mmCIF file of C-alpha atoms and ligand atoms in Angstrom:
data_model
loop_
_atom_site.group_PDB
_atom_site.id
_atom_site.type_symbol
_atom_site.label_atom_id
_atom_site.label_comp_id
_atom_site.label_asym_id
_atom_site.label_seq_id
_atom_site.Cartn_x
_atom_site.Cartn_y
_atom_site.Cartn_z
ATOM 1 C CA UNK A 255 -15.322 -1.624 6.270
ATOM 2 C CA UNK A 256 -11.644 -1.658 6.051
ATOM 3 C CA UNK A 257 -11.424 -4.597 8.222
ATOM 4 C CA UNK A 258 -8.061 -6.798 8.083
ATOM 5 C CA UNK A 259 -7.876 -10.105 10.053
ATOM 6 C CA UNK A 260 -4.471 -12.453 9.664
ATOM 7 C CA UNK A 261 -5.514 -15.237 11.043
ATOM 8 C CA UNK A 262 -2.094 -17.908 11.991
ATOM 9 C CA UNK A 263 -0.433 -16.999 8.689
ATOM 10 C CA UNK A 264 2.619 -18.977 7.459
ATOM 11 C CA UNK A 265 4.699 -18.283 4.323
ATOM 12 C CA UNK A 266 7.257 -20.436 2.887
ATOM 13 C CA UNK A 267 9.036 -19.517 -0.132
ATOM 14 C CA UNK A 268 9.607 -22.316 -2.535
ATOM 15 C CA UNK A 269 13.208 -22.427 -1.758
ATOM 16 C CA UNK A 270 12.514 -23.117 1.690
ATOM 17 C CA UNK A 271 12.869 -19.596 3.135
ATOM 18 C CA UNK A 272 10.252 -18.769 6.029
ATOM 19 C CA UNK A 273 8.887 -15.375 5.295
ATOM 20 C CA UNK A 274 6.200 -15.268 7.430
ATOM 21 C CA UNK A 275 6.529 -18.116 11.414
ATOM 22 C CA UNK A 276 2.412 -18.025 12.082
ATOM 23 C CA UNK A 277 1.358 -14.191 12.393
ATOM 24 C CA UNK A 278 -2.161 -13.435 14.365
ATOM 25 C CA UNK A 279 -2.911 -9.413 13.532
ATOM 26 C CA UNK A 280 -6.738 -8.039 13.852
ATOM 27 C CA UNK A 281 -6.918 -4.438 12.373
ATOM 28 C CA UNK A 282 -9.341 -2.606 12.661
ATOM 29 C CA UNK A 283 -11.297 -0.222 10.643
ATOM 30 C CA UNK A 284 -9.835 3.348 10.094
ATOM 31 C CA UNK A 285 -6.299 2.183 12.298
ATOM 32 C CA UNK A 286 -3.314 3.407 10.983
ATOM 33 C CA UNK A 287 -0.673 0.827 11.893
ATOM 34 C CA UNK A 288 3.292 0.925 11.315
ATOM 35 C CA UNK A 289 4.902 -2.363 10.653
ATOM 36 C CA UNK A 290 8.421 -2.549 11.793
ATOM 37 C CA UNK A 291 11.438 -4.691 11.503
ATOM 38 C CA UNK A 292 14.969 -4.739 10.237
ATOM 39 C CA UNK A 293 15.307 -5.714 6.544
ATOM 40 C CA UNK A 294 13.872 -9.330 6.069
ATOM 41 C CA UNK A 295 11.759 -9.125 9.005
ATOM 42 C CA UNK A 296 9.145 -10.371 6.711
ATOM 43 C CA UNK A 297 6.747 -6.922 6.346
ATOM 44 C CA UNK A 298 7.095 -7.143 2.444
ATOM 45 C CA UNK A 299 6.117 -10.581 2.720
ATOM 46 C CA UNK A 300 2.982 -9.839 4.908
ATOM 47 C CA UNK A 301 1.702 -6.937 3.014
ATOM 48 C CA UNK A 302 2.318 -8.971 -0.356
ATOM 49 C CA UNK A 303 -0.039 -11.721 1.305
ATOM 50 C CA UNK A 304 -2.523 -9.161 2.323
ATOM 51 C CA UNK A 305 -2.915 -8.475 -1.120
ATOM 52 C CA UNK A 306 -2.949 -11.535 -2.712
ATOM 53 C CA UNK A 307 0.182 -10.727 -4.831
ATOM 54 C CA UNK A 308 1.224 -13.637 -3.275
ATOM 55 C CA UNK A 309 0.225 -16.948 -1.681
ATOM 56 C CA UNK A 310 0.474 -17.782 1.345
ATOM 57 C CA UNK A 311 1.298 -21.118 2.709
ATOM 58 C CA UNK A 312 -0.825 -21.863 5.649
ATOM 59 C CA UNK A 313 -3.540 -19.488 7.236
ATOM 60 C CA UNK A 314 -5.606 -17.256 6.025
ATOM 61 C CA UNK A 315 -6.396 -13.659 5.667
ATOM 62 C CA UNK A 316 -10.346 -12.327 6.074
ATOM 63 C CA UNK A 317 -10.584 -9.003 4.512
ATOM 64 C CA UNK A 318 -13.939 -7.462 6.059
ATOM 65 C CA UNK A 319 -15.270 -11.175 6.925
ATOM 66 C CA UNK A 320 -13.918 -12.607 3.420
ATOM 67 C CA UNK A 321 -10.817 -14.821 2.746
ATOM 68 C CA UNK A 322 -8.490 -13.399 0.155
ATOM 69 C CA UNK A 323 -6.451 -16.578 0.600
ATOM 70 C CA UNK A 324 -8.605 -18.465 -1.241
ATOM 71 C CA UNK A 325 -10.411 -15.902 -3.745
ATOM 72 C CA UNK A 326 -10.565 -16.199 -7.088
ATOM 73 C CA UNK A 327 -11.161 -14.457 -10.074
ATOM 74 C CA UNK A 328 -14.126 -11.982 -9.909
ATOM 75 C CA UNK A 329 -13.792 -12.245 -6.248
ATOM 76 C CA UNK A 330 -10.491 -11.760 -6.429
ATOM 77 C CA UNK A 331 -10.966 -8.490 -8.373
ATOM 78 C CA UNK A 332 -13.539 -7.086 -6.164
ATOM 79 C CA UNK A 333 -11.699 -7.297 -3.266
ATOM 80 C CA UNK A 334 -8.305 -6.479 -5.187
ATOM 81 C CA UNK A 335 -10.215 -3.182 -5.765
ATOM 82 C CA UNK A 336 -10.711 -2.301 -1.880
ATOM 83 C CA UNK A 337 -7.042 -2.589 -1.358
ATOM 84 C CA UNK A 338 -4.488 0.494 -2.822
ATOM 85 C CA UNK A 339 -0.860 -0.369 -3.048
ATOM 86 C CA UNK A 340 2.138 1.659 -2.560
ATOM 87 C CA UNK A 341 5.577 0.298 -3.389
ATOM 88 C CA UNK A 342 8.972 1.657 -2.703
ATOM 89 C CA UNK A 343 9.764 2.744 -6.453
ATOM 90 C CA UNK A 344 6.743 4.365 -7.182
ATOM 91 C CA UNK A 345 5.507 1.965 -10.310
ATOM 92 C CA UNK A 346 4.822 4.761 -12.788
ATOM 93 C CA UNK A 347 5.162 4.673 -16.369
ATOM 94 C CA UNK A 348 7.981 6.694 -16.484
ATOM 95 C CA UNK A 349 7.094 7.930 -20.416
ATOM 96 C CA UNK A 350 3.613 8.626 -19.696
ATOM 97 C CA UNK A 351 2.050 11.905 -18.291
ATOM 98 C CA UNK A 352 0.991 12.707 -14.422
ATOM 99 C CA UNK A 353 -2.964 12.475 -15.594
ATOM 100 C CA UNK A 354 -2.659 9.470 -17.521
ATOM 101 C CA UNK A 355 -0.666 7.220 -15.158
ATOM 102 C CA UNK A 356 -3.192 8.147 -12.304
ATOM 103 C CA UNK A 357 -5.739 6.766 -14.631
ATOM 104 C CA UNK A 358 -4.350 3.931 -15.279
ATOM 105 C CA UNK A 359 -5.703 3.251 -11.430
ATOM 106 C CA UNK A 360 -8.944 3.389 -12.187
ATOM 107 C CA UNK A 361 -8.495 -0.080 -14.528
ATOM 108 C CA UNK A 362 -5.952 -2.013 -11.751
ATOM 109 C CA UNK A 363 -2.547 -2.463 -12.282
ATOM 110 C CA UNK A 364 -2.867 -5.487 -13.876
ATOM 111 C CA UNK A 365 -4.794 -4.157 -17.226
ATOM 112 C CA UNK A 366 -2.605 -0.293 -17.011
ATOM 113 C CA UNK A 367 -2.655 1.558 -20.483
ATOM 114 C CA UNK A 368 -4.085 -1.392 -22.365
ATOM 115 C CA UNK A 369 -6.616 1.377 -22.780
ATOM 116 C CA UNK A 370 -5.817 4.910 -24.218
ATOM 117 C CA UNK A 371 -6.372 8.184 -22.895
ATOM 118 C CA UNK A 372 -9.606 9.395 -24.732
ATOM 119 C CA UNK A 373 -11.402 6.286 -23.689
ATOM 120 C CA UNK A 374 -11.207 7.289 -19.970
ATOM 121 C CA UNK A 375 -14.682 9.146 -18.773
ATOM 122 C CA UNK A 376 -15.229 12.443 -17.984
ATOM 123 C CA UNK A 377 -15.821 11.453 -14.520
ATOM 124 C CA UNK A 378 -13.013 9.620 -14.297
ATOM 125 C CA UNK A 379 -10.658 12.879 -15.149
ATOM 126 C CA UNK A 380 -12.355 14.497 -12.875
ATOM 127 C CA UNK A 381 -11.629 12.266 -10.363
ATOM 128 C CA UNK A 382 -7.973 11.789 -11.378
ATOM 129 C CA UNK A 383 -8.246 15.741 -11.265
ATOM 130 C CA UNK A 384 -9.331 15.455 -7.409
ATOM 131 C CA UNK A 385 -7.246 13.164 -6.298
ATOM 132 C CA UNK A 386 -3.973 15.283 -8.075
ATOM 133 C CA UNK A 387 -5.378 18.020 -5.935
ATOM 134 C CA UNK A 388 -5.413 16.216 -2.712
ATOM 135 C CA UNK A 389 -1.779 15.445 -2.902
ATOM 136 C CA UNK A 390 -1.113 19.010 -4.318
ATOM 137 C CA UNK A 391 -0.199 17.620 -7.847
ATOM 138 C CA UNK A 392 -2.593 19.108 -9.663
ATOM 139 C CA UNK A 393 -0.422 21.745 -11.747
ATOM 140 C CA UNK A 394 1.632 18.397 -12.623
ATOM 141 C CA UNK A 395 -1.223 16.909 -14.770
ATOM 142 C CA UNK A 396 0.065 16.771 -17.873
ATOM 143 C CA UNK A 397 3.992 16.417 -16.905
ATOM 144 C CA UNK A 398 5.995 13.286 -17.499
ATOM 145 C CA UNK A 399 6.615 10.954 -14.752
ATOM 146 C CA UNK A 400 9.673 11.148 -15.370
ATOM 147 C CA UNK A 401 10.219 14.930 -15.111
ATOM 148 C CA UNK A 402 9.227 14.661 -11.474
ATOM 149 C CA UNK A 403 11.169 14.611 -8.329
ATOM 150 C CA UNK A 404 10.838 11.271 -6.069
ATOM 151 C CA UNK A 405 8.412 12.106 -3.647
ATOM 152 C CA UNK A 406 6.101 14.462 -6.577
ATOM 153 C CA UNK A 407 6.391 10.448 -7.491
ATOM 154 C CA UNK A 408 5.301 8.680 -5.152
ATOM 155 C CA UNK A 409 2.374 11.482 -4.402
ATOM 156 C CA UNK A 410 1.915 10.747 -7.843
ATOM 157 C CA UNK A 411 1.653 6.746 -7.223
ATOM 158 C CA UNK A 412 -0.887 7.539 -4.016
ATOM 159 C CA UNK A 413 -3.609 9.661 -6.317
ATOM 160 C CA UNK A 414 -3.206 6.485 -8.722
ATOM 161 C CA UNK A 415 -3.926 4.363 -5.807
ATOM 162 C CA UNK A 416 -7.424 6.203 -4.711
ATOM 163 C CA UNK A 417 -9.102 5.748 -8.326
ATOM 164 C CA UNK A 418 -11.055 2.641 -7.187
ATOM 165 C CA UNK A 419 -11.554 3.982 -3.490
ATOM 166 C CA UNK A 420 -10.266 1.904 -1.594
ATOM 167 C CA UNK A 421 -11.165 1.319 2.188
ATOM 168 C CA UNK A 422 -7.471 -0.264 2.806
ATOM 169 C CA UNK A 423 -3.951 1.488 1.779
ATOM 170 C CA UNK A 424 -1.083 -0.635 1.765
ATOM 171 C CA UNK A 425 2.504 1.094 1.845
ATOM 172 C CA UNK A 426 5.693 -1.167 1.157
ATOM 173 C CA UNK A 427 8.624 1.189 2.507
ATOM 174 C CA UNK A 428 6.812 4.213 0.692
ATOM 175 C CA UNK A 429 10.085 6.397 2.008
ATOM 176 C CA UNK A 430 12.967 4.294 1.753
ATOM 177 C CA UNK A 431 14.351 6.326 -1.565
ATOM 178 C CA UNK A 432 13.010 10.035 -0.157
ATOM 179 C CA UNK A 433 14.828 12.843 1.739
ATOM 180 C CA UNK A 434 13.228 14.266 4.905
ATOM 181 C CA UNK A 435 11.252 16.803 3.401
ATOM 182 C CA UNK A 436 9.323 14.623 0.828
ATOM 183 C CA UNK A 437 8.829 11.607 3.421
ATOM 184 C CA UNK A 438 7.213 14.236 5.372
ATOM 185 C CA UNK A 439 4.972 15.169 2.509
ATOM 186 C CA UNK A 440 4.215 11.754 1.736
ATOM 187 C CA UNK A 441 3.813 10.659 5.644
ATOM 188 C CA UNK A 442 1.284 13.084 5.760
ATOM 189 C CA UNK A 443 -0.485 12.213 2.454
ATOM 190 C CA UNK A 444 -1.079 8.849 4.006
ATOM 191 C CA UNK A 445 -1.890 10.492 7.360
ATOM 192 C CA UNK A 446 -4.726 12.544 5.351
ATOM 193 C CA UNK A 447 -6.037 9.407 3.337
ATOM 194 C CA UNK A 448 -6.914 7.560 7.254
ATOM 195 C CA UNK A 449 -8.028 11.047 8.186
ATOM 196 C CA UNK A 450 -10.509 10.207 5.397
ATOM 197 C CA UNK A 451 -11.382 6.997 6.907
ATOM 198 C CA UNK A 452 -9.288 4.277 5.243
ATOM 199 C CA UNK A 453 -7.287 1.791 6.975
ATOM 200 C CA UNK A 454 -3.226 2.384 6.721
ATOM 201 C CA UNK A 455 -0.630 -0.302 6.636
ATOM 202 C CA UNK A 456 2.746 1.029 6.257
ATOM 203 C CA UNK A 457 6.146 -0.710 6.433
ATOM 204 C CA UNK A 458 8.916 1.309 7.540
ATOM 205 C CA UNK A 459 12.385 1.255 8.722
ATOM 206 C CA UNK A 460 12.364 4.373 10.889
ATOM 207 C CA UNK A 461 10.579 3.822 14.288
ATOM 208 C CA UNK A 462 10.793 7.588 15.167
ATOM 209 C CA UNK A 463 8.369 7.815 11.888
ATOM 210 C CA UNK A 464 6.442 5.318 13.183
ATOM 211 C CA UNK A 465 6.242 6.955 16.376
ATOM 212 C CA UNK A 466 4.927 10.322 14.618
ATOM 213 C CA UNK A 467 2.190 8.905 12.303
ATOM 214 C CA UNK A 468 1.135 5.453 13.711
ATOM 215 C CA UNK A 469 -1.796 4.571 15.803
ATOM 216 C CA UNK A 470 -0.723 1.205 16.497
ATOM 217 C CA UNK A 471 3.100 -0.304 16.325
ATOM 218 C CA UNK A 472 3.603 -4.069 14.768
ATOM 219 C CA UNK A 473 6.786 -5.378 14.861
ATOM 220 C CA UNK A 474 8.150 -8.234 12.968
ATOM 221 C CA UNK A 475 11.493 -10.136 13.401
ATOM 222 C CA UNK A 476 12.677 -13.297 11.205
ATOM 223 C CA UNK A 477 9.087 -13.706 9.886
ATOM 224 C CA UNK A 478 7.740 -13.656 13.767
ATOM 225 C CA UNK A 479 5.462 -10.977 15.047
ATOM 226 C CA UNK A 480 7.334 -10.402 18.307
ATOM 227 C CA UNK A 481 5.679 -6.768 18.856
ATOM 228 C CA UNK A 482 2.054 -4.897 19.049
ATOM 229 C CA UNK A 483 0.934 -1.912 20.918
ATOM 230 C CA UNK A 484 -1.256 1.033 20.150
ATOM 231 C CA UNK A 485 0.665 3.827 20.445
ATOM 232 C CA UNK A 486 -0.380 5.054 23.875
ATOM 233 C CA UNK A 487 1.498 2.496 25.268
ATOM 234 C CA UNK A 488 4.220 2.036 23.522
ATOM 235 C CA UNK A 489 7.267 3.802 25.493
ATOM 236 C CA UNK A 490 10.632 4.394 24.386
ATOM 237 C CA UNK A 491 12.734 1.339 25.616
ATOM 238 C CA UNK A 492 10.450 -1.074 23.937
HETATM 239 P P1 ADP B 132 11.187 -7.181 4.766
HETATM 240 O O1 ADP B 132 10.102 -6.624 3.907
HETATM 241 O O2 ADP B 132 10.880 -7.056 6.225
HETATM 242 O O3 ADP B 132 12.532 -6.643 4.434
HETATM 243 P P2 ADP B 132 10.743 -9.621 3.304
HETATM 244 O O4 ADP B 132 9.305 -9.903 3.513
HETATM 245 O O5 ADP B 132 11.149 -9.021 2.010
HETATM 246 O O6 ADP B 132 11.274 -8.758 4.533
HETATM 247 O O7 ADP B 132 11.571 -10.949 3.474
HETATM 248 C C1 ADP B 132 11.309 -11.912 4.508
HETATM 249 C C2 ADP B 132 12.195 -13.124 4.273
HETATM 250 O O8 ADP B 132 11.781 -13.783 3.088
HETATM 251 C C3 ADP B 132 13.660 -12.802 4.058
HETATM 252 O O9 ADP B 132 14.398 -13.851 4.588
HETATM 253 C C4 ADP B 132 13.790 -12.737 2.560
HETATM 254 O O10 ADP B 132 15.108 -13.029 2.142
HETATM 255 C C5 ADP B 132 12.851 -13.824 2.133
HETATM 256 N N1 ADP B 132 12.262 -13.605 0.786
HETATM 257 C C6 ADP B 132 11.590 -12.524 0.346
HETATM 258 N N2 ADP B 132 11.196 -12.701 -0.904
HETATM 259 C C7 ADP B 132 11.622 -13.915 -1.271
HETATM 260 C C8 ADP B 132 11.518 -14.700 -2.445
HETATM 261 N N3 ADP B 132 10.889 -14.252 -3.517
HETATM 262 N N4 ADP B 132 12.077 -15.908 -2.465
HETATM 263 C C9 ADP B 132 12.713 -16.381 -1.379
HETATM 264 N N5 ADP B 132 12.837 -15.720 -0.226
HETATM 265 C C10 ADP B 132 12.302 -14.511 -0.176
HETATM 266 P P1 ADP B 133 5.761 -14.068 -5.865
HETATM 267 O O1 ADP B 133 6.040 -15.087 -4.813
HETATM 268 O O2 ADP B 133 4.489 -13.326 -5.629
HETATM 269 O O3 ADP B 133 5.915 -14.558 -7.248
HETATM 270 P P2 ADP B 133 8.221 -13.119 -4.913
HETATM 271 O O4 ADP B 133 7.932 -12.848 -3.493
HETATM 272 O O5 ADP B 133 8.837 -14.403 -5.339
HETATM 273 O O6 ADP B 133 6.882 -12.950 -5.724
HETATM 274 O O7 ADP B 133 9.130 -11.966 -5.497
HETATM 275 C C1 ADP B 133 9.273 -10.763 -4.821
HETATM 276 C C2 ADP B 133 10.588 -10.164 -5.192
HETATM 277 O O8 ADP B 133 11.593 -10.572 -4.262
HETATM 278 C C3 ADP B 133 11.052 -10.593 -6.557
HETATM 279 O O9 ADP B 133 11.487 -9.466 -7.283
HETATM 280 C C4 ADP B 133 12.178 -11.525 -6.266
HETATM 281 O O10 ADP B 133 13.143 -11.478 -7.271
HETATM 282 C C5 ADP B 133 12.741 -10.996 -4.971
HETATM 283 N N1 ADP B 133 13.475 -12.049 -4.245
HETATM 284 C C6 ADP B 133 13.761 -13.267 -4.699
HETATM 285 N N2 ADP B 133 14.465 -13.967 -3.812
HETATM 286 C C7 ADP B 133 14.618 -13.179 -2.743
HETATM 287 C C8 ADP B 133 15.264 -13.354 -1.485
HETATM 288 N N3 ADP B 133 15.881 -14.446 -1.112
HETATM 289 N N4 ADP B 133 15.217 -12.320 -0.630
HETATM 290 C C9 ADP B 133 14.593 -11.217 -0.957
HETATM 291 N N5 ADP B 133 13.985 -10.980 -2.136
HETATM 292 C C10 ADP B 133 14.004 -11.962 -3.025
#
């Protein structure tokens, strides 16, 4: 499980931008794969599609065997719930507490504090609880969000993300807004979750990162995929 297969994928945006020219990518369970490109390369775009938060305009995307392209409703949710996403600014509810915004995770984005704290199990504390600990948040439980620093954020964000297990982690430019030390911490917080087993998707900038974390290095450029090695051969004049 944790399968991800892009099968000739086109996006158009409705004012006639191409976001994504006709990408083929087959990823593999448990891969941890960098996407790279300058800034509207299209890897927003791709990981967006992945997800379903958007559509796509030709192609179609089969997420261990199953089309995401065309899912709907419960379907849609079910496989929604495989899939954690990490975004650039973190997503919390600034107001709310550490505990309760990793919580919210364990009801989607989609339906986030529409329920309030006490309804939450004990189980799912206690899970909140572990996942905290695995980023080394734990003594942040009941802190604001907003009291933190940017990468306690965005370690934050990633224990939100685990709630509903998911077998794939996708990560929009989880760094872009972090100094070295925290992308570090964060790097290796997604490092530790495919350690786990889960299939990583990252979008970065930074190929040297890319180089120190990936297993396998996509490229994009101007909505093509124009790159794709596993890491073993990928050599420094590429
Ligand atoms: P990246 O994540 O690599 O920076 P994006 O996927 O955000 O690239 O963008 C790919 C292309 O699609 C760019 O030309 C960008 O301007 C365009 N684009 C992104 N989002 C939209 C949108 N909502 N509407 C129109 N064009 C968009
Ligand atoms: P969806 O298609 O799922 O509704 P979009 O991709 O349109 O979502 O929106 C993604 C974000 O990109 C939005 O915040 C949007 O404002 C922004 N955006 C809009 N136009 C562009 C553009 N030309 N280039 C880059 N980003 C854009």
């Amino acid at each position: 499980v944790g399968t991800i297969k892009v099968n000739d994928v086109s996006k158009i945006y409705p004012n006639g931008t191409i976001g994504l020219d006709h990408i083929n990518l087959d990823i593999q369970s448990g891969e941890f794969v960098v996407i790279v490109g300058l800034s509207g390369a299209g890897k927003s775009t791709l990981l967006r599609a992945i997800n379903r938060l958007h559509d796509v305009s030709e192609g179609e995307i089969l997420l261990d065997g199953v089309d995401i392209t065309k899912a709907k409703g419960k379907e849609l949710r079910q496989q929604r719930r495989n899939i954690a996403m990490i975004f650039q600014n973190f997503n919390l509810v600034k107001r709310a507490t550490v505990a309760r915004n990793v919580l919210a995770g364990r009801v989607g984005y989609y339906s986030t504090f529409r329920s309030t704290f006490g309804l939450f199990s004990k189980e799912d504390k206690e899970k909140a609880a572990a996942n905290l600990d695995r980023v080394n948040m734990l003594d942040k439980y009941y802190t604001r969000a907003d009291e933190l620093s940017g990468g306690q954020q965005q370690r934050v964000a990633i224990a939100r993300s685990m709630m509903q297990s998911p077998n794939i982690v996708l990560a929009d430019e989880p760094i872009a807004s972090l100094d070295p030390k925290t992308t570090k911490m964060v790097m290796d917080d997604l490092q530790h979750l495919n350690d786990m087993g889960m299939t990583v998707v990252v979008n970065l900038h930074s190929v040297e990162l890319a180089m120190a974390y990936a297993t396998r290095i996509v490229g994009l450029r101007g909505g093509k995929l124009v790159y794709d090695k596993p890491i073993a051969e990928v050599n420094a004049d590429d």
